[in-house]
Short mmCIF file of C-alpha atoms in Angstrom, two decimals:
data_model
loop_
_atom_site.label_atom_id
_atom_site.label_comp_id
_atom_site.label_asym_id
_atom_site.label_seq_id
_atom_site.Cartn_x
_atom_site.Cartn_y
_atom_site.Cartn_z
CA MET A 449 -21.32 87.02 168.32
CA GLY A 450 -23.91 84.89 166.63
CA CYS A 451 -24.18 82.82 163.49
CA VAL A 452 -22.86 83.90 160.13
CA HIS A 453 -26.38 84.60 158.92
CA CYS A 454 -27.17 87.19 161.55
CA LYS A 455 -24.35 89.17 163.08
CA CYS A 456 -21.70 88.82 160.44
CA CYS A 457 -22.83 89.22 156.92
CA SER A 458 -26.36 88.81 155.67
CA ARG A 459 -30.13 88.36 155.80
CA TYR A 460 -31.82 90.55 158.34
CA PRO A 461 -35.57 90.58 158.99
CA SER A 462 -37.63 93.67 158.36
CA SER A 463 -38.41 96.01 161.23
CA SER A 464 -41.37 95.39 163.49
CA ASP A 465 -42.74 96.86 166.69
CA GLY A 466 -41.73 93.84 168.79
CA ASP A 467 -42.61 93.52 172.45
CA SER A 468 -42.25 96.81 174.30
CA ARG A 469 -43.41 95.78 177.76
CA ASP A 470 -39.86 95.07 178.95
CA HIS A 471 -38.08 96.43 175.94
CA PRO A 472 -38.07 100.22 175.35
CA GLU A 473 -36.18 100.80 172.15
CA VAL A 474 -34.36 103.47 170.21
CA GLY A 475 -36.14 104.83 167.15
CA PRO A 476 -35.00 103.97 163.62
CA TYR A 477 -31.98 105.52 161.94
CA SER A 478 -32.04 107.08 158.49
CA SER A 479 -28.33 106.63 157.72
CA VAL A 480 -25.06 106.78 159.62
CA PRO A 481 -26.08 109.07 162.49
CA SER A 482 -23.90 112.00 163.49
CA LYS A 483 -25.47 111.54 166.90
CA HIS A 484 -27.33 108.60 168.38
CA VAL A 485 -29.81 108.75 171.22
CA LEU A 486 -29.87 106.04 173.84
CA THR A 487 -33.15 105.03 175.42
CA GLN A 488 -33.15 103.92 179.04
CA ARG A 489 -35.43 103.35 181.99
CA SER A 490 -35.67 105.49 185.06
CA LEU A 491 -33.68 104.67 188.16
CA GLU A 492 -35.35 101.93 190.23
CA THR A 493 -34.74 100.78 193.82
CA LEU A 494 -35.52 97.36 195.27
CA PRO A 495 -35.32 96.81 199.03
CA ILE A 496 -34.13 93.41 200.27
CA PRO A 497 -35.82 93.33 203.70
CA SER A 498 -34.40 89.95 204.73
CA HIS A 499 -30.87 91.41 204.88
CA ASN A 500 -31.64 95.12 205.20
CA PHE A 501 -30.01 96.37 202.02
CA SER A 502 -31.25 97.51 198.62
CA LEU A 503 -30.54 97.24 194.91
CA GLU A 504 -30.54 100.32 192.70
CA TYR A 505 -30.62 99.61 189.01
CA SER A 506 -31.12 100.92 185.51
CA VAL A 507 -31.20 99.37 182.05
CA LEU A 508 -30.42 100.60 178.57
CA THR A 509 -30.83 99.08 175.12
CA GLN A 510 -29.32 100.47 171.90
CA ARG A 511 -30.30 99.17 168.49
CA GLY A 512 -27.31 98.28 166.34
CA TYR A 513 -26.35 100.20 163.23
CA TYR A 514 -26.06 98.20 159.99
CA PRO A 515 -25.47 100.36 156.89
CA ASP A 516 -26.92 97.72 154.55
CA TYR A 517 -29.97 97.19 156.79
CA PRO A 518 -30.88 100.62 158.23
CA ASP A 519 -34.28 99.38 159.42
CA LYS A 520 -32.99 96.24 161.12
CA GLU A 521 -34.80 95.77 164.41
CA ASN A 522 -33.17 95.38 167.78
CA GLN A 523 -32.88 91.64 168.41
CA ASP A 524 -31.79 92.14 172.01
CA SER A 525 -34.43 92.05 174.73
CA PHE A 526 -34.38 92.10 178.50
CA CYS A 527 -36.62 91.17 181.39
CA ILE A 528 -36.69 92.41 184.97
CA ARG A 529 -39.13 90.72 187.33
CA THR A 530 -39.33 91.93 190.92
CA GLN A 531 -40.76 90.17 193.96
CA ILE A 532 -40.91 86.75 192.32
CA ARG A 533 -43.74 84.64 193.79
CA GLY A 534 -44.67 87.66 195.91
CA ASN A 535 -41.38 87.45 197.80
CA PRO A 536 -39.79 90.91 198.30
CA ASN A 537 -36.35 89.29 198.58
CA VAL A 538 -36.41 87.54 195.17
CA HIS A 539 -35.75 89.42 191.92
CA PHE A 540 -34.80 88.45 188.36
CA PHE A 541 -32.67 90.24 185.75
CA GLY A 542 -32.08 88.86 182.26
CA VAL A 543 -30.62 89.92 178.90
CA PHE A 544 -31.42 87.94 175.74
CA ASP A 545 -29.47 88.39 172.51
CA GLY A 546 -31.44 87.06 169.55
CA HIS A 547 -29.85 85.99 166.28
CA GLY A 548 -30.97 84.76 162.87
CA GLN A 549 -34.04 85.54 160.79
CA SER A 550 -36.37 85.06 163.76
CA GLY A 551 -33.98 86.35 166.40
CA THR A 552 -36.28 89.06 167.73
CA GLN A 553 -39.20 86.67 168.12
CA CYS A 554 -36.93 84.13 169.81
CA SER A 555 -35.51 86.57 172.35
CA ASN A 556 -38.93 87.97 173.22
CA PHE A 557 -40.46 84.50 173.54
CA VAL A 558 -37.64 83.33 175.80
CA LYS A 559 -37.48 86.38 178.06
CA ASP A 560 -41.17 86.05 178.91
CA ARG A 561 -41.42 82.28 179.12
CA LEU A 562 -38.24 81.76 181.14
CA ALA A 563 -39.30 84.30 183.75
CA ASP A 564 -42.81 82.83 183.87
CA LEU A 565 -41.50 79.32 184.49
CA LEU A 566 -39.15 80.46 187.24
CA SER A 567 -41.96 82.42 188.88
CA LYS A 568 -44.19 79.34 188.92
CA ASP A 569 -41.56 77.00 190.37
CA ALA A 570 -42.42 76.41 194.03
CA LYS A 571 -38.88 75.15 194.71
CA LEU A 572 -37.15 78.19 193.22
CA VAL A 573 -35.81 79.52 196.52
CA ASP A 574 -34.82 76.10 197.88
CA ASP A 575 -33.02 74.87 194.75
CA PRO A 576 -32.49 77.70 192.23
CA ALA A 577 -29.98 75.70 190.15
CA LYS A 578 -32.52 72.93 189.57
CA ALA A 579 -35.24 75.50 188.83
CA TYR A 580 -32.93 77.17 186.30
CA ASP A 581 -32.18 73.88 184.55
CA SER A 582 -35.85 73.01 184.28
CA ALA A 583 -36.87 76.48 183.08
CA PHE A 584 -34.17 76.70 180.40
CA LEU A 585 -34.84 73.25 178.98
CA THR A 586 -38.62 73.66 179.07
CA THR A 587 -38.37 77.06 177.36
CA ASN A 588 -36.13 75.55 174.68
CA ASN A 589 -38.58 72.72 174.00
CA GLU A 590 -41.54 75.11 173.89
CA LEU A 591 -39.72 77.39 171.45
CA HIS A 592 -39.10 74.40 169.16
CA LYS A 593 -42.82 73.61 169.25
CA SER A 594 -43.98 77.21 168.78
CA ASP A 595 -44.89 78.95 165.53
CA ILE A 596 -41.48 80.65 165.52
CA ASP A 597 -39.01 79.16 163.03
CA ASP A 598 -35.97 78.52 165.21
CA SER A 599 -34.21 76.16 162.80
CA MET A 600 -31.51 78.79 162.17
CA SER A 601 -32.50 81.30 164.84
CA GLY A 602 -32.38 81.50 168.59
CA THR A 603 -31.14 83.56 171.49
CA THR A 604 -28.44 83.55 174.11
CA ALA A 605 -29.49 84.25 177.70
CA ILE A 606 -27.61 85.71 180.65
CA THR A 607 -29.68 85.94 183.83
CA VAL A 608 -29.21 86.85 187.48
CA LEU A 609 -31.61 85.71 190.20
CA VAL A 610 -31.28 87.57 193.51
CA ILE A 611 -32.46 85.61 196.56
CA GLY A 612 -31.75 87.60 199.70
CA ASP A 613 -28.00 88.17 199.94
CA THR A 614 -27.15 85.53 197.31
CA ILE A 615 -27.16 85.82 193.54
CA HIS A 616 -27.54 82.89 191.15
CA VAL A 617 -26.32 83.40 187.59
CA ALA A 618 -27.46 81.17 184.72
CA ASN A 619 -25.95 81.50 181.27
CA VAL A 620 -26.28 79.99 177.82
CA GLY A 621 -24.21 81.66 175.12
CA ASP A 622 -21.68 84.46 174.98
CA SER A 623 -23.35 87.36 176.76
CA ARG A 624 -21.94 88.03 180.20
CA ALA A 625 -22.51 88.93 183.85
CA VAL A 626 -19.75 90.61 185.88
CA ILE A 627 -19.53 91.73 189.50
CA ALA A 628 -17.35 94.52 190.94
CA ILE A 629 -15.42 93.74 194.10
CA LYS A 630 -13.54 96.13 196.39
CA ASN A 631 -9.97 94.91 196.83
CA GLY A 632 -8.00 97.43 198.86
CA ASN A 633 -8.00 100.65 196.88
CA ARG A 634 -8.99 98.88 193.67
CA ILE A 635 -12.26 97.77 192.14
CA VAL A 636 -11.78 94.37 190.52
CA ALA A 637 -14.04 92.76 187.93
CA GLN A 638 -14.96 89.13 188.45
CA ASP A 639 -16.85 87.26 185.74
CA LEU A 640 -20.02 85.58 186.96
CA SER A 641 -20.36 83.63 183.73
CA SER A 642 -18.02 81.95 181.28
CA ASP A 643 -18.59 82.64 177.57
CA GLN A 644 -19.63 79.39 175.90
CA THR A 645 -17.71 79.37 172.63
CA PRO A 646 -15.29 77.00 170.84
CA PHE A 647 -12.45 79.02 172.36
CA ARG A 648 -13.17 77.05 175.53
CA LYS A 649 -11.42 73.68 175.37
CA ASP A 650 -14.20 71.86 177.21
CA GLU A 651 -16.92 73.26 174.95
CA TYR A 652 -14.80 72.64 171.83
CA GLU A 653 -14.35 69.01 172.76
CA ARG A 654 -18.00 68.56 173.66
CA VAL A 655 -19.36 69.82 170.32
CA LYS A 656 -16.72 67.89 168.39
CA ARG A 657 -17.96 64.71 170.07
CA CYS A 658 -21.46 65.67 168.89
CA GLY A 659 -20.33 65.81 165.27
CA ALA A 660 -19.61 69.50 164.76
CA ARG A 661 -16.89 70.73 162.45
CA VAL A 662 -15.16 73.64 164.21
CA LEU A 663 -13.63 76.07 161.72
CA SER A 664 -13.31 79.79 161.18
CA VAL A 665 -14.89 81.35 158.10
CA ASP A 666 -11.45 81.65 156.48
CA GLN A 667 -10.90 77.93 157.05
CA VAL A 668 -14.28 77.00 155.62
CA GLU A 669 -13.57 79.11 152.54
CA GLY A 670 -10.15 77.52 152.06
CA LEU A 671 -8.11 80.62 152.90
CA LYS A 672 -6.54 78.96 155.94
CA ASP A 673 -5.58 75.39 156.75
CA PRO A 674 -8.59 73.65 158.38
CA ALA A 675 -6.29 71.11 160.02
CA ILE A 676 -4.93 73.76 162.38
CA GLN A 677 -7.37 73.55 165.28
CA ALA A 678 -5.98 76.48 167.27
CA TRP A 679 -7.37 80.00 167.15
CA GLY A 680 -5.60 81.86 169.92
CA ASP A 681 -8.04 83.68 172.17
CA GLU A 682 -11.15 85.76 171.74
CA GLU A 683 -9.29 89.06 171.99
CA SER A 684 -6.79 88.25 169.22
CA GLN A 685 -9.13 86.25 166.99
CA GLY A 686 -12.45 88.01 167.55
CA GLY A 687 -12.85 89.03 163.90
CA ASP A 688 -12.81 85.46 162.57
CA PRO A 689 -13.65 83.14 165.46
CA PRO A 690 -14.04 79.37 165.34
CA ARG A 691 -17.60 78.37 164.44
CA LEU A 692 -19.74 75.25 164.37
CA TRP A 693 -20.68 73.64 161.03
CA VAL A 694 -22.43 70.44 160.02
CA GLN A 695 -20.18 67.81 158.44
CA ASN A 696 -21.19 68.33 154.82
CA GLY A 697 -22.49 71.88 154.70
CA MET A 698 -21.67 75.53 155.32
CA TYR A 699 -24.22 76.09 158.05
CA PRO A 700 -25.20 77.02 160.76
CA GLY A 701 -21.91 78.80 161.54
CA THR A 702 -22.65 79.60 165.18
CA ALA A 703 -19.83 81.18 167.20
CA PHE A 704 -21.41 80.01 170.47
CA THR A 705 -21.85 76.48 171.79
CA ARG A 706 -25.01 76.96 173.87
CA SER A 707 -28.25 78.80 173.15
CA ILE A 708 -32.02 78.52 173.31
CA GLY A 709 -33.57 77.65 169.94
CA ASP A 710 -31.21 76.88 167.04
CA SER A 711 -32.75 73.47 166.38
CA THR A 712 -30.35 72.80 163.47
CA ALA A 713 -27.28 73.62 165.57
CA GLU A 714 -28.71 71.48 168.35
CA LYS A 715 -27.97 68.42 166.20
CA ILE A 716 -24.23 69.19 166.38
CA GLY A 717 -23.97 69.94 170.08
CA VAL A 718 -25.45 73.38 170.72
CA ILE A 719 -27.44 72.90 173.93
CA ALA A 720 -29.74 74.93 176.17
CA VAL A 721 -28.36 73.57 179.45
CA PRO A 722 -27.30 76.59 181.53
CA GLU A 723 -24.11 76.92 183.51
CA VAL A 724 -25.06 78.17 186.97
CA SER A 725 -22.82 80.07 189.38
CA THR A 726 -23.67 81.24 192.88
CA VAL A 727 -22.21 84.18 194.81
CA LYS A 728 -22.97 85.18 198.39
CA LEU A 729 -22.87 88.97 198.55
CA THR A 730 -20.68 90.81 201.06
CA PRO A 731 -20.04 94.52 201.70
CA ASN A 732 -17.09 94.31 199.29
CA HIS A 733 -19.44 93.61 196.37
CA LEU A 734 -20.34 96.99 194.88
CA PHE A 735 -22.44 96.32 191.77
CA PHE A 736 -23.08 93.74 189.08
CA ILE A 737 -23.59 94.11 185.35
CA VAL A 738 -25.67 91.95 182.99
CA ALA A 739 -25.07 92.70 179.31
CA SER A 740 -25.25 91.35 175.78
CA ASP A 741 -22.04 90.52 173.95
CA GLY A 742 -22.31 93.77 172.01
CA VAL A 743 -20.85 95.41 175.11
CA PHE A 744 -17.93 92.98 175.48
CA GLU A 745 -16.83 92.66 171.84
CA PHE A 746 -14.19 95.40 172.26
CA LEU A 747 -14.26 95.96 176.03
CA SER A 748 -12.94 93.60 178.69
CA SER A 749 -14.90 92.87 181.84
CA GLN A 750 -12.44 94.99 183.81
CA ALA A 751 -12.78 97.93 181.42
CA VAL A 752 -16.58 97.79 181.73
CA VAL A 753 -16.38 97.71 185.53
CA ASP A 754 -13.84 100.55 185.52
CA MET A 755 -16.25 102.70 183.51
CA ALA A 756 -19.24 101.83 185.68
CA ALA A 757 -17.28 102.69 188.83
CA ARG A 758 -16.88 106.27 187.65
CA TYR A 759 -20.57 107.02 188.09
CA THR A 760 -22.71 107.05 191.21
CA ASP A 761 -25.87 106.86 189.10
CA PRO A 762 -26.29 103.58 187.16
CA ARG A 763 -28.19 105.45 184.44
CA ASP A 764 -25.07 107.46 183.68
CA ALA A 765 -22.92 104.33 183.83
CA CYS A 766 -25.19 102.51 181.36
CA ALA A 767 -25.03 105.44 178.96
CA ALA A 768 -21.25 105.76 179.15
CA ILE A 769 -20.60 102.04 178.61
CA ALA A 770 -23.10 101.74 175.76
CA GLY A 771 -21.65 104.82 174.10
CA GLU A 772 -18.08 103.60 174.40
CA SER A 773 -19.08 100.19 173.04
CA TYR A 774 -20.90 101.82 170.12
CA LYS A 775 -17.89 104.04 169.35
CA LEU A 776 -15.45 101.12 169.43
CA TRP A 777 -17.68 99.11 167.10
CA LEU A 778 -17.62 101.93 164.53
CA GLU A 779 -13.85 102.32 164.91
CA ASN A 780 -13.28 98.62 164.24
CA GLU A 781 -16.18 97.66 161.96
CA ASN A 782 -18.56 99.31 159.51
CA ARG A 783 -21.51 98.49 161.78
CA THR A 784 -22.40 97.92 165.42
CA ASP A 785 -24.09 95.12 167.29
CA ASP A 786 -27.21 95.62 169.37
CA ILE A 787 -26.21 96.67 172.87
CA THR A 788 -28.17 96.00 176.08
CA ILE A 789 -26.91 96.56 179.61
CA ILE A 790 -28.35 96.32 183.12
CA ILE A 791 -26.35 97.75 186.03
CA VAL A 792 -27.41 96.89 189.58
CA GLN A 793 -25.74 98.67 192.48
CA ILE A 794 -25.68 96.99 195.91
CA LYS A 795 -26.54 99.55 198.58
CA ASP A 796 -26.01 99.45 202.35
CA LEU A 797 -25.15 95.78 202.69
CA SER A 798 -23.52 95.31 206.11
CA ASN A 799 -21.65 92.47 207.75
CA SER A 800 -24.71 91.30 209.63
CA GLY A 801 -25.61 87.75 208.66
CA THR A 802 -23.28 87.61 205.66
CA GLY A 803 -20.41 85.67 207.17
CA SER A 804 -16.78 86.23 206.26
CA THR A 805 -15.14 84.59 203.30
CA SER A 806 -11.82 85.12 201.67
CA GLY A 807 -10.94 84.78 198.03
CA THR A 808 -12.74 82.67 195.47
CA SER A 809 -13.43 78.99 195.78
CA GLY A 810 -12.61 76.53 193.03
CA VAL A 811 -14.89 76.27 190.02
CA SER A 812 -16.13 72.88 188.91
CA LEU A 813 -18.26 71.74 186.01
CA MET A 814 -20.96 69.41 187.32
CA GLN A 815 -23.77 68.06 185.17
CA GLY A 816 -23.57 71.04 182.87
CA ASN A 817 -23.62 73.56 185.69
CA TRP A 818 -20.69 75.90 186.29
CA ARG A 819 -20.85 76.54 190.03
CA THR A 820 -18.68 78.93 192.01
CA GLY A 821 -18.75 80.37 195.48
CA THR A 822 -17.34 83.87 195.90
CA GLY A 823 -16.67 86.12 198.78
CA ALA A 824 -14.64 89.23 199.52
CA SER A 825 -11.72 89.39 201.89
CA ASP A 826 -10.93 91.84 204.70
CA MET A 827 -14.46 93.08 205.26
CA SER A 828 -14.88 96.19 207.40
CA THR A 829 -17.84 97.58 209.29
CA ALA A 830 -18.47 100.15 206.56
CA SER A 831 -21.69 99.70 204.61
CA GLY A 832 -21.64 98.77 200.96
CA SER A 833 -22.68 102.26 199.82
CA GLU A 834 -20.04 103.98 201.99
CA MET A 835 -17.41 101.62 200.63
CA TYR A 836 -18.60 102.28 197.06
CA ARG A 837 -18.30 106.05 197.48
CA SER A 838 -14.86 105.73 199.08
CA VAL A 839 -13.41 103.38 196.48
CA ARG A 840 -14.97 105.32 193.62
CA SER A 841 -13.26 108.50 194.86
CA GLU A 842 -9.92 106.73 195.17
CA PHE A 843 -10.39 105.11 191.77
CA SER A 844 -11.13 108.46 190.08
CA ASP A 845 -7.97 109.96 191.54
CA LEU A 846 -5.83 107.13 190.17
CA GLN A 847 -6.86 107.19 186.52
CA GLN A 848 -7.60 109.70 183.78
CA PRO A 849 -11.24 110.07 182.68
CA PHE A 850 -12.47 108.07 179.70
CA GLN A 851 -13.49 109.98 176.58
CA HIS A 852 -17.13 108.94 176.47
CA SER A 853 -19.44 109.17 173.50
CA ALA A 854 -22.85 108.15 174.83
CA SER A 855 -25.91 109.68 176.36
CA SER A 856 -28.19 109.21 179.25
CA ASN A 857 -31.55 109.91 177.67
CA ARG A 858 -32.17 113.30 179.26
CA GLY A 859 -32.24 115.31 176.10
CA PRO A 860 -32.19 114.95 172.32
CA ALA A 861 -28.40 115.02 172.03
CA ILE A 862 -25.69 112.75 173.31
CA VAL A 863 -25.02 114.04 176.78
CA VAL A 864 -22.59 112.15 178.95
CA PRO A 865 -22.40 113.24 182.59
CA SER A 866 -18.83 113.97 183.56
CA SER A 867 -17.34 111.62 186.13
CA THR A 868 -15.16 114.45 187.47
CA GLY A 869 -18.01 116.76 188.41
CA GLN A 870 -17.54 119.11 185.45
CA ASN A 871 -20.20 120.03 182.92
CA PRO A 872 -21.58 117.17 180.84
CA LEU A 873 -19.93 116.39 177.53
CA GLU A 874 -21.85 116.42 174.27
CA MET A 875 -20.39 114.32 171.51
CA GLY A 876 -21.24 112.88 168.13
CA VAL A 877 -20.68 109.34 166.92
CA GLY A 878 -20.15 108.27 163.38
#
């Protein structure tokens, strides 16, 4: 959820080709489509030789549908860099959700520059949190100095850096990373990032100290009392969230408190300092998901993990989640957001060298970095892939199938592979 001038009401840039190196994109719509086709990459596998397991991943991006702007370009972008600095154990996944007039240019600039800076940092493996901080802040400064007008535009960024059997997550904004953990016969979603919005008390207080007015659109327009500084939670108040405004104006109206770019909002507390969390992988970790907030607007982290767990192929999981997100957008709004999702399955990770941890350690906010250590309890000798297949089977027996409405891009229609082994479903959306 971005600023009021991009994802809520008005002023979209005209369509352009954009950067297609990391960003395959759906073709333009003509009007409300009876069917939409989702574009995705092939299935890719990355071995992690240092710990003798592998990552299997796929990515999908779906351009949003805006009836008043049928040619609006996809402002989401993503970047996947493998074998960073020539190291086969280091890989990078990132999703960037642009907003504002120059949102597409901002997200494409940031996805390339951030990955470049991390790749060039000789201390990346030794101190990834410090490398993240440096890369985010340098990218932000370079975007300000570039030819791109980021005064009222920018991008959020959710990134995962895999170093051996440990993942480091850096986030600015309200996109999200989630990991699936085996817990007995259940698969539990654990957030790897914390959405940076005024709903968070710490972020609310920080931007207020920087001079921001925090009000919903209804409060700014005088429809609700601006003195009531309580908005419930994101689920109940998602349609009219608290936003950041300058003291004597009705701008910029950002619903997030951190981003890259947004030089105007920077003056009232919007910063590019990432919150960084670290998780040591164990056999109980099944897969992780990196996605733009278009996925999570109407779906909880647990719902997204539940859907992903129904599919052994991450391509099918991407298609099902994107389709369900798209459908829910159209049921609740007259448009959809751009949707981008990366799913990375963790294959054949054994106990060897991982150590045993139980539960989740405390989370502390230190110098702008949100750091957490996570492990899984009651580890067995089963490999990660065996555990995934077992839990997925148990999970499918416990719950009824979702009614999906998306497609893996294996034909011109919307074809969703059935999670119960039956024939694929073909559905329309709109």
